[in-house]
GROMACS .gro file of C-alpha atoms in nm:
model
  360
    1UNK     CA    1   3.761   0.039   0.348
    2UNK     CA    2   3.774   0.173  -0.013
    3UNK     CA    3   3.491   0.465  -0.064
    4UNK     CA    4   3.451   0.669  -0.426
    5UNK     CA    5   3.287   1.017  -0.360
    6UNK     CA    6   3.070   1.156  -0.646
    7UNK     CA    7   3.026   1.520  -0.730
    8UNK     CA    8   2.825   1.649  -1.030
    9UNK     CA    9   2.731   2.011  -0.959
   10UNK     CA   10   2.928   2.291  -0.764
   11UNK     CA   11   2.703   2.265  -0.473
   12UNK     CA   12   2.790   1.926  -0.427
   13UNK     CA   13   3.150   2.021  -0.364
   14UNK     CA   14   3.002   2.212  -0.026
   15UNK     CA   15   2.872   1.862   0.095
   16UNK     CA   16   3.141   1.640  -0.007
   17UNK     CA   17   3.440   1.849   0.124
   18UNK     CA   18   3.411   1.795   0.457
   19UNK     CA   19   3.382   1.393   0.411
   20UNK     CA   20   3.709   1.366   0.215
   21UNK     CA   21   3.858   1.596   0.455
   22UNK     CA   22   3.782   1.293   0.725
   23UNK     CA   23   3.836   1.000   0.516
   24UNK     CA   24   4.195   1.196   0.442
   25UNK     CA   25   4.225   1.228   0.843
   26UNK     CA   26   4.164   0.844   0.921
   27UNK     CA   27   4.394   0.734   0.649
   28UNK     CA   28   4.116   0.593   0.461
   29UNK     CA   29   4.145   0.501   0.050
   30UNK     CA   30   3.921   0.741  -0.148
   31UNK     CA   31   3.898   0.796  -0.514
   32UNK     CA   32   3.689   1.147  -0.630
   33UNK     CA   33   3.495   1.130  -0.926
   34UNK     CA   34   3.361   1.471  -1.096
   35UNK     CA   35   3.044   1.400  -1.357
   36UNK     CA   36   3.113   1.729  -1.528
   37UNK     CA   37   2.726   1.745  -1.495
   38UNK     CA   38   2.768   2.198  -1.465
   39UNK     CA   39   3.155   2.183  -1.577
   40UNK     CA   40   3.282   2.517  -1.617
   41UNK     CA   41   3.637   2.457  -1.546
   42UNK     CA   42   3.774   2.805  -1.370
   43UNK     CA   43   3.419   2.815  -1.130
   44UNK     CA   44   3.492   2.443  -1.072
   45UNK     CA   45   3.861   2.534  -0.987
   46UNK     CA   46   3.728   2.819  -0.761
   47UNK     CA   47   3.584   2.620  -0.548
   48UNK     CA   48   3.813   2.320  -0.513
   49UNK     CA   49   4.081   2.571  -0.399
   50UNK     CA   50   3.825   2.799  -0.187
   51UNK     CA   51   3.730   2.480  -0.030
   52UNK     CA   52   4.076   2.299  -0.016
   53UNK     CA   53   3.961   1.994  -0.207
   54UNK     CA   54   4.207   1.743  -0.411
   55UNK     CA   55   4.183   1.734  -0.780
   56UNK     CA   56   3.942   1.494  -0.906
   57UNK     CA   57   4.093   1.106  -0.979
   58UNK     CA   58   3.855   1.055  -1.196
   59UNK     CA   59   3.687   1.353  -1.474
   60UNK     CA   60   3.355   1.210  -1.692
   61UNK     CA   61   3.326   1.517  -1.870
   62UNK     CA   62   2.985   1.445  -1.941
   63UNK     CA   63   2.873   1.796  -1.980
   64UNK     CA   64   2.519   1.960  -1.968
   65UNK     CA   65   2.251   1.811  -2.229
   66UNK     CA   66   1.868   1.697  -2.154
   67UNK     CA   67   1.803   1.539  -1.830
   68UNK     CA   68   1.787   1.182  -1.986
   69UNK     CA   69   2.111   1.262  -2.209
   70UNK     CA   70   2.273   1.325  -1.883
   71UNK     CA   71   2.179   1.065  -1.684
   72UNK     CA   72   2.247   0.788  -1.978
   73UNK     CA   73   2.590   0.968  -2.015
   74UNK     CA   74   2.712   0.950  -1.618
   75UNK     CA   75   2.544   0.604  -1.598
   76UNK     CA   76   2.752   0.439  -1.883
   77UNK     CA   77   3.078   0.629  -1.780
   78UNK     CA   78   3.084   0.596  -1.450
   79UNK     CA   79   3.006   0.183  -1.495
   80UNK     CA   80   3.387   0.094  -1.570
   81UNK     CA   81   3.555   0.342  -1.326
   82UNK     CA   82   3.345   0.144  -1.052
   83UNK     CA   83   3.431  -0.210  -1.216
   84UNK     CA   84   3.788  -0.110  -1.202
   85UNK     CA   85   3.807   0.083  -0.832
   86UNK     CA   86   3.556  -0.153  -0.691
   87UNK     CA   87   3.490   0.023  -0.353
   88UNK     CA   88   3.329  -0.120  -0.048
   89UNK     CA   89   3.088   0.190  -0.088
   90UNK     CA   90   3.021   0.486  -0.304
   91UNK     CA   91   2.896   0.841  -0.132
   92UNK     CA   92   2.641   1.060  -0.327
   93UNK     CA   93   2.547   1.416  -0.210
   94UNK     CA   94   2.246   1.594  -0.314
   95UNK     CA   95   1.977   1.531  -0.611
   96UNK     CA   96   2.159   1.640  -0.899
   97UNK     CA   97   2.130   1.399  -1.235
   98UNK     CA   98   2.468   1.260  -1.125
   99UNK     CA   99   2.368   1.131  -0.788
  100UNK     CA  100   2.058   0.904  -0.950
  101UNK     CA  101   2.291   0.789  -1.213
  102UNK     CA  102   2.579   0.698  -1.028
  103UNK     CA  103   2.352   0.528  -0.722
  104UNK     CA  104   2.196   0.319  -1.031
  105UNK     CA  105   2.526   0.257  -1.168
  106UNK     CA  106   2.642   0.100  -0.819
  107UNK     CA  107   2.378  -0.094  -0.743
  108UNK     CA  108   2.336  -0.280  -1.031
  109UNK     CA  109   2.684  -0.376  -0.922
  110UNK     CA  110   2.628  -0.423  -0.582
  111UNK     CA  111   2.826  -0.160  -0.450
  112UNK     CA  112   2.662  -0.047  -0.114
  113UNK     CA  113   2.538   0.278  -0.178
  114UNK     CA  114   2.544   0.589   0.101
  115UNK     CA  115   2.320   0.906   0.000
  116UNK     CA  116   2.408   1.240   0.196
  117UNK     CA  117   2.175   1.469   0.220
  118UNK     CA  118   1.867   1.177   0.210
  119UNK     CA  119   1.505   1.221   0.267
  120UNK     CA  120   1.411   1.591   0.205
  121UNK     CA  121   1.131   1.648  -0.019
  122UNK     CA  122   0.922   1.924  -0.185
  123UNK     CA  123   0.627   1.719  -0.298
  124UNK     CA  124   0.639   1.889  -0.586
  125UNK     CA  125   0.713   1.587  -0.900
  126UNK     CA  126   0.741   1.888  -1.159
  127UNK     CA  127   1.102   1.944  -0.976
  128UNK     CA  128   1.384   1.713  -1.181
  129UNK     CA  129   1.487   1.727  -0.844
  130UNK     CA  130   1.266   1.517  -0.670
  131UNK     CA  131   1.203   1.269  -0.885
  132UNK     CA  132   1.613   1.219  -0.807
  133UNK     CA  133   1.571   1.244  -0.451
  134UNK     CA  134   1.309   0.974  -0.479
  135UNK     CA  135   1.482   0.739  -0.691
  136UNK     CA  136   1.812   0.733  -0.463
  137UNK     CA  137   1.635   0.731  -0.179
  138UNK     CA  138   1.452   0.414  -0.305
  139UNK     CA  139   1.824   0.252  -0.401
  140UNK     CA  140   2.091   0.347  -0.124
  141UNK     CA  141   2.169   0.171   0.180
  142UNK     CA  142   2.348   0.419   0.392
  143UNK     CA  143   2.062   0.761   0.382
  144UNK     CA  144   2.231   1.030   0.616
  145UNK     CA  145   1.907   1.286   0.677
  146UNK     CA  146   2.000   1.667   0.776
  147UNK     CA  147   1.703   1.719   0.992
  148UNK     CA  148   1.430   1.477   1.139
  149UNK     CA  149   1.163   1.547   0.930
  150UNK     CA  150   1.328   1.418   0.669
  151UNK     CA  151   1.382   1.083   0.851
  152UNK     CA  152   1.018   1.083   0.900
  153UNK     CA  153   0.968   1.123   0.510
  154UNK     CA  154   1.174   0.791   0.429
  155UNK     CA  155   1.000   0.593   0.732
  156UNK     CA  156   0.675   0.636   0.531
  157UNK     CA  157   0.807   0.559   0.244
  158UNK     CA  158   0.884   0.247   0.415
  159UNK     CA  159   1.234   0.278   0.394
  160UNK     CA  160   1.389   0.028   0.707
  161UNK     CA  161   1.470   0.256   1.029
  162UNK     CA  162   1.819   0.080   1.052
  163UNK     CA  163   1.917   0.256   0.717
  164UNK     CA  164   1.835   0.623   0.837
  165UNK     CA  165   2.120   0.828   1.021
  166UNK     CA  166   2.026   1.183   1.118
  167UNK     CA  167   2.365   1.323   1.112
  168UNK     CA  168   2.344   1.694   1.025
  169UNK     CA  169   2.414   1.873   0.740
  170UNK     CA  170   2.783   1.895   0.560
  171UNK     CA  171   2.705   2.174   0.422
  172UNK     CA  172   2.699   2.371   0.713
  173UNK     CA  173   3.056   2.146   0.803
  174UNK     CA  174   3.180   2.362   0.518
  175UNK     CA  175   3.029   2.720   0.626
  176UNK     CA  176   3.198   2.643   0.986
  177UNK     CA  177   3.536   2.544   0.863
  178UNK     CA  178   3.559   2.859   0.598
  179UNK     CA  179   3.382   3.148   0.753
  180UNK     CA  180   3.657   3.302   0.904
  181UNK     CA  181   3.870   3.264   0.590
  182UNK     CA  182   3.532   3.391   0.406
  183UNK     CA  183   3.578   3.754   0.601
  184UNK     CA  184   3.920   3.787   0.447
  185UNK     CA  185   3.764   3.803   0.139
  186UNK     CA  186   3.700   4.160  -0.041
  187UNK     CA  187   3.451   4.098  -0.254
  188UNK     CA  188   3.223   4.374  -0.094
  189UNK     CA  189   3.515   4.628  -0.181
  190UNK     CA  190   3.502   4.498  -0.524
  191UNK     CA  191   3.171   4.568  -0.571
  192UNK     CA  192   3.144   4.861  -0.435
  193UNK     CA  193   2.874   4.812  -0.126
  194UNK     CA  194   2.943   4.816   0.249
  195UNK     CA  195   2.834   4.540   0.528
  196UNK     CA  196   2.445   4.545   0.620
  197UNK     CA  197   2.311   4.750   0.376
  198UNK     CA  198   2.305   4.563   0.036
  199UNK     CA  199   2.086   4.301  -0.058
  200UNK     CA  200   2.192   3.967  -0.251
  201UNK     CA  201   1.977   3.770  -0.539
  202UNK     CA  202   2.039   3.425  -0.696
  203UNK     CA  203   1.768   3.311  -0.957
  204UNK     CA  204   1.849   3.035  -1.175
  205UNK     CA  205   1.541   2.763  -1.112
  206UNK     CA  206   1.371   2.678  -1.466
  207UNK     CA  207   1.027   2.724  -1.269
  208UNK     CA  208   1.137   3.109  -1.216
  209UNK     CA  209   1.326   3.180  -1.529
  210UNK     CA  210   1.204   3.008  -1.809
  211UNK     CA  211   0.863   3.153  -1.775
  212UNK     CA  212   0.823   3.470  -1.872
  213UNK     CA  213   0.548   3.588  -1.664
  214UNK     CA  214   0.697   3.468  -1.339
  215UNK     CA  215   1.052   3.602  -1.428
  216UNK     CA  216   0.891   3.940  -1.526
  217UNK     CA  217   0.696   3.968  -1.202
  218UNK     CA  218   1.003   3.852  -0.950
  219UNK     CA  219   1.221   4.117  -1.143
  220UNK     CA  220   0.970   4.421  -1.104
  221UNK     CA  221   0.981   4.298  -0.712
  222UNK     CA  222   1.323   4.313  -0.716
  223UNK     CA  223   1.368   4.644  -0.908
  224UNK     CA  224   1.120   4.835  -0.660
  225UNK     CA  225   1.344   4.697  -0.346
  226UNK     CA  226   1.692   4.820  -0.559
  227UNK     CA  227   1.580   5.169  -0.526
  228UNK     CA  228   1.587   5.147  -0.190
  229UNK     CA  229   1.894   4.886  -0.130
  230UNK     CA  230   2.181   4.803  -0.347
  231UNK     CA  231   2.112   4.424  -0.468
  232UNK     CA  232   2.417   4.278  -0.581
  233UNK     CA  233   2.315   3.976  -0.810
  234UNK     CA  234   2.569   3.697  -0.953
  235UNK     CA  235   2.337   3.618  -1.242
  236UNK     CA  236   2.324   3.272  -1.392
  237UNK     CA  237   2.400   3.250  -1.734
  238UNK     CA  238   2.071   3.044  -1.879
  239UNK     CA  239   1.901   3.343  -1.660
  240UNK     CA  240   2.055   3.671  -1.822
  241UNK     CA  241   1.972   3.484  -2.160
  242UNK     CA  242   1.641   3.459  -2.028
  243UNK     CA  243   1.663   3.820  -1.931
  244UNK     CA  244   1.771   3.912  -2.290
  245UNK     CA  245   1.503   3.678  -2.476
  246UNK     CA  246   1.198   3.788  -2.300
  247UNK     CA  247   1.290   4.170  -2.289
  248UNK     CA  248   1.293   4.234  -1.947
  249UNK     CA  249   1.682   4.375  -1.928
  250UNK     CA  250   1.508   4.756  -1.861
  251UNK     CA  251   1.425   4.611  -1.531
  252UNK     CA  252   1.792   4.588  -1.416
  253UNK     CA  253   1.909   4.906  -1.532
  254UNK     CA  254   1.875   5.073  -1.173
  255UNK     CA  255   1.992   4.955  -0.889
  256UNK     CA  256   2.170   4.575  -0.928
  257UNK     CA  257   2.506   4.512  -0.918
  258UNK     CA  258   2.538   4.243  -1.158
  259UNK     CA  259   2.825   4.002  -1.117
  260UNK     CA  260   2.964   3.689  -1.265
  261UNK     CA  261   2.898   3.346  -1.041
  262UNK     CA  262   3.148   3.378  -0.736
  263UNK     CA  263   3.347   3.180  -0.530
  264UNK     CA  264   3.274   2.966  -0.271
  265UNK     CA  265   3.457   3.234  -0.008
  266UNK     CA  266   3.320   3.529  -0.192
  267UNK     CA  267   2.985   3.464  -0.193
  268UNK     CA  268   3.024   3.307   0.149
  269UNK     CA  269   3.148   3.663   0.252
  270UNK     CA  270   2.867   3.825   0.080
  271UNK     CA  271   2.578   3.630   0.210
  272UNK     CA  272   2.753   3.656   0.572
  273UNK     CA  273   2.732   4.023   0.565
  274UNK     CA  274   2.423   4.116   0.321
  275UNK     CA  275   2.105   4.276   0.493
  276UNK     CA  276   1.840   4.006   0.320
  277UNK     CA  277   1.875   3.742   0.040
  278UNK     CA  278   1.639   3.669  -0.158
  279UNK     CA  279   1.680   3.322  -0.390
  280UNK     CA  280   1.523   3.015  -0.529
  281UNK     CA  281   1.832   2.806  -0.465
  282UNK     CA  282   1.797   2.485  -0.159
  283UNK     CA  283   2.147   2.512  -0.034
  284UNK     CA  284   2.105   2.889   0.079
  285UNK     CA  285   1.798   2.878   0.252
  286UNK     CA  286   2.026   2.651   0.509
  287UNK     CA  287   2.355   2.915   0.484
  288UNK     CA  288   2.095   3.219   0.567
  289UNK     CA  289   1.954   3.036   0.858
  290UNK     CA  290   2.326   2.966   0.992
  291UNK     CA  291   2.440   3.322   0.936
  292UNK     CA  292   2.103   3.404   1.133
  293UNK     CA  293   2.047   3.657   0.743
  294UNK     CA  294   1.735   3.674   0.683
  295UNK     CA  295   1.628   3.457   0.374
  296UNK     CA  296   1.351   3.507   0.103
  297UNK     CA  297   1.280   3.229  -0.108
  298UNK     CA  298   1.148   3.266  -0.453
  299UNK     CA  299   0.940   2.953  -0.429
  300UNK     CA  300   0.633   2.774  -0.361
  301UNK     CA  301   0.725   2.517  -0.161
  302UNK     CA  302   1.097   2.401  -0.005
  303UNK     CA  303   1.286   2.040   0.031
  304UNK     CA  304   1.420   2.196   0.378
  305UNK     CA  305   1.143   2.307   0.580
  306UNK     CA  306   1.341   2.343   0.885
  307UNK     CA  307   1.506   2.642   0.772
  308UNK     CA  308   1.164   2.820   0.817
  309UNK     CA  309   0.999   2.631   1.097
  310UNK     CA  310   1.356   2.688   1.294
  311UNK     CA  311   1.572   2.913   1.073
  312UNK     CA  312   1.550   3.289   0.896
  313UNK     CA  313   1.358   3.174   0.537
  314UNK     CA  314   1.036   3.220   0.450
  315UNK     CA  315   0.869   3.124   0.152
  316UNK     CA  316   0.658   3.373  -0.068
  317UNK     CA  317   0.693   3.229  -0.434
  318UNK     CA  318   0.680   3.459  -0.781
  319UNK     CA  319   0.412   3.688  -0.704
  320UNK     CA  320   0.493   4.036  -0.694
  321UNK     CA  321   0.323   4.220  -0.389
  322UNK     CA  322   0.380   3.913  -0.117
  323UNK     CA  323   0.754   3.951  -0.233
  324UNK     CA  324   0.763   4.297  -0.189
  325UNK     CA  325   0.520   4.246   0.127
  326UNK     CA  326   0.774   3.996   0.290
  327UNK     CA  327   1.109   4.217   0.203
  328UNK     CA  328   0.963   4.546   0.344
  329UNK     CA  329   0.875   4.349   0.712
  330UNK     CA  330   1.241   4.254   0.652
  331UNK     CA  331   1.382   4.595   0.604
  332UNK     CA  332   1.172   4.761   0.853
  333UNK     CA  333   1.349   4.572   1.150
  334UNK     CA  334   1.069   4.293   1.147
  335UNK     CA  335   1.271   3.961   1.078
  336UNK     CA  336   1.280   3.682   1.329
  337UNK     CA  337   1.547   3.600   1.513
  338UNK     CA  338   1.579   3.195   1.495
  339UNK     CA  339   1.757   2.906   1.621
  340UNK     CA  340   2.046   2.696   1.410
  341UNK     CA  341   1.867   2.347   1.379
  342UNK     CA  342   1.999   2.034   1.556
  343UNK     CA  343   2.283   1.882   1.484
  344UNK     CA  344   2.417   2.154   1.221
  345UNK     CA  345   2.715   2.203   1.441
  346UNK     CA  346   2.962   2.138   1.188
  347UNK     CA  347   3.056   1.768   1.296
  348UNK     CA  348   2.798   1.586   1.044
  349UNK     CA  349   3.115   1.436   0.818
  350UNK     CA  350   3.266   1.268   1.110
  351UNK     CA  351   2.919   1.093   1.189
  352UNK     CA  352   2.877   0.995   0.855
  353UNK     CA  353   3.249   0.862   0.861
  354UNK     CA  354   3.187   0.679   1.219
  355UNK     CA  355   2.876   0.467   1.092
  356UNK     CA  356   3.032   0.370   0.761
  357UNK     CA  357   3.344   0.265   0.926
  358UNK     CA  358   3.154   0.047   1.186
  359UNK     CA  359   2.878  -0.080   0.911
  360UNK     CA  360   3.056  -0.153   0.577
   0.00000   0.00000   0.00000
């Protein structure tokens, strides 16, 4: 068995880690192939070493650009590194541009197709993201689901049972393999803030910062909690432009630590050990619920509901008092202890590796 593993964005490297870890263990051929959907060369070298991943085979280098520039762009590049690898089956992780284009890509070719991460769902079409989930979901063969519910989701969609695999989440094979390696790390020393009583803040969906009215109201939420507690915040760059344009920087003049993007291990490190986290981002709303941290999201509505039915999120969107409403029940010792959801035992990369090797 041949398999070519697709990455696009840095939280794809997370989920696809772990799988080339046990394709690498088993002796099977693999060939890595990096879109250079978010390329930013020394973050993306970051994290291959935090994570211990092989260089890329294969660099597209397709860069950022609109949503239809990029998935145009991955779909005609990625077309003759399949015709010449021509694997039994191609692994896509996530709901980044990349994934759609390169499950579109293989298809047409009639490379079986496997989609990690398959089946989760917002219900919100105003999210680039879901239309993606949709489409691949629609396309791949092999659709390995994190949690049940999202099982349930492709069923009635009418997606065949004997494509759907709940396997757990890779992600969370990733958290369990570096965690200890994570407490090595001292980022909190470098930024000046001791274990349990800092806050952590990641903002970067276009929902939160491209309109100025909900960006102005999350960051007077988040200025009133920094009097109280430290809030370190690796800022996005599109949202400290944002910042900037709309002439809210006043707001983070007391109380943030700002930082550049971390490291996987850094940031592992600093979610592990932070008092609350508040964020708009998918992947940490299943971290949080791991660490057992309690988790704030900065949304409406989430892909991953089982990190609130089961885990330590809850969801309270841009408005100003239920965000300072839900952080004070935090900090006042009121957060819910919760349970780690099936099957996120770290072991989800050598299901997913068991079923392809029987199936393809």
């Amino acid at each position: 068995m041949k398999v070519l593993c697709v990455v696009g964005a840095r939280p794809n490297f997370m989920k696809i880690a772990p799988i080339i870890d046990e394709l690498k263990q088993r002796g099977i051929d693999y060939v890595l192939v990096h879109t250079g959907q978010h390329y930013d060369e020394k973050m993306s070298q970051f994290f291959f070493v935090d994570l211990g991943m092989p260089k890329p085979h294969v660099d597209l280098e397709v860069g950022s650009g609109s949503h239809a520039r990029q998935t145009g762009e991955v779909l005609m590049r990625i077309e003759p590194v399949l015709e010449r690898e021509r694997p039994d089956v191609v692994i896509v992780v996530g709901d980044v541009n990349s994934t759609l284009a390169a499950t579109l890509a293989a298809a047409k070719l009639g490379i079986p197709v496997a989609h990690v991460e398959a089946g989760l769902r917002s219900f919100d079409r105003a999210m680039p993201e879901e239309i993606n989930r949709l489409m691949t979901d629609s396309v791949a063969d092999f659709l390995f689901t994190t949690e049940e519910l999202a099982s349930e989701h492709l069923r009635r969609e009418g997606i065949a049972d004997e494509k759907i695999f709940f396997v757990g989440n890779t992600m969370i094979d990733s958290l369990m393999k570096h965690v200890q390696r994570a407490d090595e790390s001292s980022i909190l020393q470098q930024l000046g803030v001791e274990a349990r009583n800092y806050g952590v803040v990641t903002l970067h969906r276009p929902s939160n910062v491209d309109e100025p009215e909900s960006l102005r109201g999350i960051l007077e939420a988040l200025s009133t909690i920094a009097r109280d507690l430290p809030l370190v915040f690796p800022i996005h760059p599109r949202t400290r432009k944002r910042i900037s344009e709309f002439g809210l920087d006043a707001l983070l003049s007391q109380g943030f630590i700002l930082s550049e993007p971390l490291g996987y291990l850094d940031f592992l490190k600093l979610n592990k050990d932070a008092r609350i986290v508040l964020t708009d981002s998918g992947g940490i709303q299943e971290e949080t619920t791991v660490l057992g941290v309690p988790c704030i999201t900065l949304r409406h509505n989430t892909e991953r509901p089982i990190t609130v039915t089961a885990g330590t999120n809850q969801l309270v969107g841009s408005d100003k008092h239920q965000i300072l409403a839900a952080a004070a029940k935090v900090l006042g010792g009121q957060a819910e202890k919760k349970q780690v959801p099936p099957l996120w035992d770290g072991k989800a990369a050598g299901r997913i590796v068991d079923i392809l090797q029987r199936m393809v």
